[in-house]
């Protein structure tokens, strides 16, 4: 009985030692990622800042005939024609229900394409250590996993961390 | 709608609003503090943060909860303050709509430590009022602790 107690105390002490180890190095040296967090239909998404070109109020959208349903149309951004993508429909999560005046467009850009996505709100622009990015839910469908690198917790809400490279260098978004 | 974690201490079910919950850990060794109040189990070091550990059972009743390697510790955070609770197990995370919550009756002796009383599978969940518990724990200065101990000696 006493042996058991001794063992228990040893284990408890060992755990306390591990827990008290404050790895400050991890916090300072870990790679930081700059992210933009935004909401679409109440769901949180985040993408690396480097893919974001600009953010604009929702301009007038000109529909384009004969395109996949996730292309909402084209808008004129200071003389440049930018196509608008419905991100949730592209990811097969849902469909943009309504267009509201408060919505914004987030113009994403890669070397290959430029596209705008309609977002309800941009929550934050922040830098977080790479370690804080959790693995995506294993229950996600493979198709979505292609575009979702992981998840991030922010103010008690979970944000899907989008893979900008997969999203923007994807031939599905290139039309014509 | 609020989300709560449900945990068990001995045979009692409690809940704590998820927004207060920082983490749940396996039991660790706790450093006792001399002259602390009986419900203050001691302090622990959580990655550099010295966190007081509270025995809720001792706070709410006269008996202490069993503490072994199988116990768990819930670390709660409110504003800048951290507080750890000893629990047997955390068994659920559940969402309860505000209509299903009831304010505890004043006649429940520990009602001041409770926010609401909820229900899960026919068992009552006592939902803790963390700021109030923290406030109580904060007041455990040496003076008050000594006073408490003297009273205990006199009255039982």
PDB file of N, CA and C in Angstrom, chain A residues 50-56 64 70-86 105-117 164-165 167-170 172-175:
ATOM      1  N   UNK A  50      -0.304  36.877 -47.396  1.00  0.00           N
ATOM      2  CA  UNK A  50       0.412  37.026 -48.659  1.00  0.00           C
ATOM      3  C   UNK A  50      -0.468  36.782 -49.886  1.00  0.00           C
ATOM      4  N   UNK A  51      -1.583  36.085 -49.708  1.00  0.00           N
ATOM      5  CA  UNK A  51      -2.470  35.853 -50.848  1.00  0.00           C
ATOM      6  C   UNK A  51      -3.504  36.962 -51.006  1.00  0.00           C
ATOM      7  N   UNK A  52      -3.595  37.813 -50.011  1.00  0.00           N
ATOM      8  CA  UNK A  52      -4.639  38.835 -50.044  1.00  0.00           C
ATOM      9  C   UNK A  52      -4.090  40.114 -50.646  1.00  0.00           C
ATOM     10  N   UNK A  53      -4.755  40.586 -51.687  1.00  0.00           N
ATOM     11  CA  UNK A  53      -4.277  41.803 -52.336  1.00  0.00           C
ATOM     12  C   UNK A  53      -4.945  43.021 -51.722  1.00  0.00           C
ATOM     13  N   UNK A  54      -6.242  42.966 -51.606  1.00  0.00           N
ATOM     14  CA  UNK A  54      -6.939  44.097 -51.014  1.00  0.00           C
ATOM     15  C   UNK A  54      -8.340  43.689 -50.577  1.00  0.00           C
ATOM     16  N   UNK A  55      -8.982  44.628 -49.895  1.00  0.00           N
ATOM     17  CA  UNK A  55     -10.332  44.400 -49.406  1.00  0.00           C
ATOM     18  C   UNK A  55     -11.162  45.596 -49.834  1.00  0.00           C
ATOM     19  N   UNK A  56     -12.348  45.332 -50.360  1.00  0.00           N
ATOM     20  CA  UNK A  56     -13.158  46.421 -50.895  1.00  0.00           C
ATOM     21  C   UNK A  56     -14.604  46.282 -50.444  1.00  0.00           C
ATOM     22  N   UNK A  64     -21.775  36.836 -65.344  1.00  0.00           N
ATOM     23  CA  UNK A  64     -21.165  36.327 -66.578  1.00  0.00           C
ATOM     24  C   UNK A  64     -21.949  35.082 -66.969  1.00  0.00           C
ATOM     25  N   UNK A  70     -20.156  28.546 -59.062  1.00  0.00           N
ATOM     26  CA  UNK A  70     -19.412  29.214 -57.997  1.00  0.00           C
ATOM     27  C   UNK A  70     -18.805  30.539 -58.447  1.00  0.00           C
ATOM     28  N   UNK A  71     -18.914  30.844 -59.738  1.00  0.00           N
ATOM     29  CA  UNK A  71     -18.474  32.162 -60.199  1.00  0.00           C
ATOM     30  C   UNK A  71     -19.692  33.077 -60.168  1.00  0.00           C
ATOM     31  N   UNK A  72     -19.621  34.109 -59.343  1.00  0.00           N
ATOM     32  CA  UNK A  72     -20.793  34.967 -59.165  1.00  0.00           C
ATOM     33  C   UNK A  72     -20.885  36.056 -60.227  1.00  0.00           C
ATOM     34  N   UNK A  73     -19.755  36.388 -60.818  1.00  0.00           N
ATOM     35  CA  UNK A  73     -19.769  37.438 -61.820  1.00  0.00           C
ATOM     36  C   UNK A  73     -18.448  38.164 -61.831  1.00  0.00           C
ATOM     37  N   UNK A  74     -18.461  39.338 -62.432  1.00  0.00           N
ATOM     38  CA  UNK A  74     -17.224  40.110 -62.506  1.00  0.00           C
ATOM     39  C   UNK A  74     -17.469  41.499 -61.924  1.00  0.00           C
ATOM     40  N   UNK A  75     -16.422  42.067 -61.341  1.00  0.00           N
ATOM     41  CA  UNK A  75     -16.541  43.437 -60.849  1.00  0.00           C
ATOM     42  C   UNK A  75     -15.381  44.252 -61.400  1.00  0.00           C
ATOM     43  N   UNK A  76     -15.597  45.539 -61.401  1.00  0.00           N
ATOM     44  CA  UNK A  76     -14.595  46.452 -61.926  1.00  0.00           C
ATOM     45  C   UNK A  76     -13.846  47.073 -60.744  1.00  0.00           C
ATOM     46  N   UNK A  77     -12.573  46.721 -60.605  1.00  0.00           N
ATOM     47  CA  UNK A  77     -11.767  47.283 -59.524  1.00  0.00           C
ATOM     48  C   UNK A  77     -10.753  48.242 -60.155  1.00  0.00           C
ATOM     49  N   UNK A  78     -11.051  49.491 -60.102  1.00  0.00           N
ATOM     50  CA  UNK A  78     -10.190  50.530 -60.681  1.00  0.00           C
ATOM     51  C   UNK A  78      -9.709  50.149 -62.078  1.00  0.00           C
ATOM     52  N   UNK A  79     -10.639  49.738 -62.914  1.00  0.00           N
ATOM     53  CA  UNK A  79     -10.280  49.442 -64.293  1.00  0.00           C
ATOM     54  C   UNK A  79      -9.902  48.001 -64.552  1.00  0.00           C
ATOM     55  N   UNK A  80      -9.601  47.234 -63.451  1.00  0.00           N
ATOM     56  CA  UNK A  80      -9.293  45.814 -63.632  1.00  0.00           C
ATOM     57  C   UNK A  80     -10.569  44.997 -63.467  1.00  0.00           C
ATOM     58  N   UNK A  81     -10.766  44.044 -64.343  1.00  0.00           N
ATOM     59  CA  UNK A  81     -11.920  43.166 -64.200  1.00  0.00           C
ATOM     60  C   UNK A  81     -11.514  41.979 -63.320  1.00  0.00           C
ATOM     61  N   UNK A  82     -12.213  41.826 -62.232  1.00  0.00           N
ATOM     62  CA  UNK A  82     -11.910  40.744 -61.293  1.00  0.00           C
ATOM     63  C   UNK A  82     -13.139  39.840 -61.189  1.00  0.00           C
ATOM     64  N   UNK A  83     -12.920  38.538 -61.310  1.00  0.00           N
ATOM     65  CA  UNK A  83     -14.064  37.636 -61.152  1.00  0.00           C
ATOM     66  C   UNK A  83     -14.320  37.407 -59.666  1.00  0.00           C
ATOM     67  N   UNK A  84     -15.572  37.173 -59.352  1.00  0.00           N
ATOM     68  CA  UNK A  84     -15.942  36.913 -57.955  1.00  0.00           C
ATOM     69  C   UNK A  84     -16.283  35.437 -57.793  1.00  0.00           C
ATOM     70  N   UNK A  85     -15.702  34.826 -56.761  1.00  0.00           N
ATOM     71  CA  UNK A  85     -15.963  33.420 -56.496  1.00  0.00           C
ATOM     72  C   UNK A  85     -16.776  33.308 -55.212  1.00  0.00           C
ATOM     73  N   UNK A  86     -17.742  32.411 -55.227  1.00  0.00           N
ATOM     74  CA  UNK A  86     -18.455  32.089 -53.996  1.00  0.00           C
ATOM     75  C   UNK A  86     -17.667  30.958 -53.334  1.00  0.00           C
ATOM     76  N   UNK A 105     -15.560  42.500 -50.436  1.00  0.00           N
ATOM     77  CA  UNK A 105     -14.850  41.485 -51.195  1.00  0.00           C
ATOM     78  C   UNK A 105     -13.381  41.508 -50.822  1.00  0.00           C
ATOM     79  N   UNK A 106     -12.849  40.314 -50.768  1.00  0.00           N
ATOM     80  CA  UNK A 106     -11.448  40.123 -50.435  1.00  0.00           C
ATOM     81  C   UNK A 106     -10.805  39.680 -51.744  1.00  0.00           C
ATOM     82  N   UNK A 107      -9.905  40.519 -52.270  1.00  0.00           N
ATOM     83  CA  UNK A 107      -9.289  40.155 -53.540  1.00  0.00           C
ATOM     84  C   UNK A 107      -8.047  39.320 -53.247  1.00  0.00           C
ATOM     85  N   UNK A 108      -8.067  38.086 -53.759  1.00  0.00           N
ATOM     86  CA  UNK A 108      -6.943  37.165 -53.557  1.00  0.00           C
ATOM     87  C   UNK A 108      -6.144  37.090 -54.858  1.00  0.00           C
ATOM     88  N   UNK A 109      -4.855  36.938 -54.708  1.00  0.00           N
ATOM     89  CA  UNK A 109      -4.024  36.982 -55.906  1.00  0.00           C
ATOM     90  C   UNK A 109      -2.888  35.983 -55.798  1.00  0.00           C
ATOM     91  N   UNK A 110      -2.650  35.285 -56.891  1.00  0.00           N
ATOM     92  CA  UNK A 110      -1.449  34.467 -56.991  1.00  0.00           C
ATOM     93  C   UNK A 110      -0.793  34.842 -58.307  1.00  0.00           C
ATOM     94  N   UNK A 111       0.319  34.201 -58.605  1.00  0.00           N
ATOM     95  CA  UNK A 111       0.976  34.538 -59.869  1.00  0.00           C
ATOM     96  C   UNK A 111       0.080  34.156 -61.048  1.00  0.00           C
ATOM     97  N   UNK A 112      -0.827  33.189 -60.817  1.00  0.00           N
ATOM     98  CA  UNK A 112      -1.654  32.724 -61.931  1.00  0.00           C
ATOM     99  C   UNK A 112      -2.955  33.503 -62.080  1.00  0.00           C
ATOM    100  N   UNK A 113      -3.658  33.658 -60.970  1.00  0.00           N
ATOM    101  CA  UNK A 113      -4.977  34.294 -61.091  1.00  0.00           C
ATOM    102  C   UNK A 113      -5.239  35.315 -59.995  1.00  0.00           C
ATOM    103  N   UNK A 114      -6.280  36.059 -60.267  1.00  0.00           N
ATOM    104  CA  UNK A 114      -6.759  37.014 -59.290  1.00  0.00           C
ATOM    105  C   UNK A 114      -8.258  36.767 -59.185  1.00  0.00           C
ATOM    106  N   UNK A 115      -8.756  36.651 -57.968  1.00  0.00           N
ATOM    107  CA  UNK A 115     -10.196  36.458 -57.830  1.00  0.00           C
ATOM    108  C   UNK A 115     -10.662  37.114 -56.537  1.00  0.00           C
ATOM    109  N   UNK A 116     -11.917  37.501 -56.534  1.00  0.00           N
ATOM    110  CA  UNK A 116     -12.463  38.093 -55.316  1.00  0.00           C
ATOM    111  C   UNK A 116     -13.394  37.099 -54.658  1.00  0.00           C
ATOM    112  N   UNK A 117     -13.413  37.096 -53.331  1.00  0.00           N
ATOM    113  CA  UNK A 117     -14.429  36.288 -52.660  1.00  0.00           C
ATOM    114  C   UNK A 117     -15.273  37.227 -51.807  1.00  0.00           C
ATOM    115  N   UNK A 164      -3.995  28.723 -49.487  1.00  0.00           N
ATOM    116  CA  UNK A 164      -4.026  29.706 -50.579  1.00  0.00           C
ATOM    117  C   UNK A 164      -3.461  29.154 -51.863  1.00  0.00           C
ATOM    118  N   UNK A 165      -2.403  28.380 -51.730  1.00  0.00           N
ATOM    119  CA  UNK A 165      -1.749  27.830 -52.918  1.00  0.00           C
ATOM    120  C   UNK A 165      -2.705  26.893 -53.653  1.00  0.00           C
ATOM    121  N   UNK A 167      -5.858  26.784 -53.460  1.00  0.00           N
ATOM    122  CA  UNK A 167      -7.054  27.493 -53.904  1.00  0.00           C
ATOM    123  C   UNK A 167      -6.788  28.329 -55.153  1.00  0.00           C
ATOM    124  N   UNK A 168      -5.676  29.029 -55.143  1.00  0.00           N
ATOM    125  CA  UNK A 168      -5.437  30.016 -56.192  1.00  0.00           C
ATOM    126  C   UNK A 168      -4.623  29.476 -57.358  1.00  0.00           C
ATOM    127  N   UNK A 169      -3.980  28.355 -57.147  1.00  0.00           N
ATOM    128  CA  UNK A 169      -3.226  27.819 -58.280  1.00  0.00           C
ATOM    129  C   UNK A 169      -3.953  26.592 -58.793  1.00  0.00           C
ATOM    130  N   UNK A 170      -5.265  26.623 -58.601  1.00  0.00           N
ATOM    131  CA  UNK A 170      -6.079  25.476 -58.964  1.00  0.00           C
ATOM    132  C   UNK A 170      -6.719  25.743 -60.314  1.00  0.00           C
ATOM    133  N   UNK A 172      -9.372  24.603 -61.388  1.00  0.00           N
ATOM    134  CA  UNK A 172     -10.835  24.704 -61.352  1.00  0.00           C
ATOM    135  C   UNK A 172     -11.298  26.157 -61.361  1.00  0.00           C
ATOM    136  N   UNK A 173     -10.462  27.027 -60.778  1.00  0.00           N
ATOM    137  CA  UNK A 173     -10.862  28.431 -60.721  1.00  0.00           C
ATOM    138  C   UNK A 173     -10.586  29.166 -62.023  1.00  0.00           C
ATOM    139  N   UNK A 174      -9.766  28.556 -62.862  1.00  0.00           N
ATOM    140  CA  UNK A 174      -9.465  29.199 -64.153  1.00  0.00           C
ATOM    141  C   UNK A 174     -10.574  28.828 -65.122  1.00  0.00           C
ATOM    142  N   UNK A 175     -11.200  29.845 -65.662  1.00  0.00           N
ATOM    143  CA  UNK A 175     -12.259  29.514 -66.621  1.00  0.00           C
ATOM    144  C   UNK A 175     -11.890  30.048 -67.994  1.00  0.00           C
TER     145      UNK A 175
END
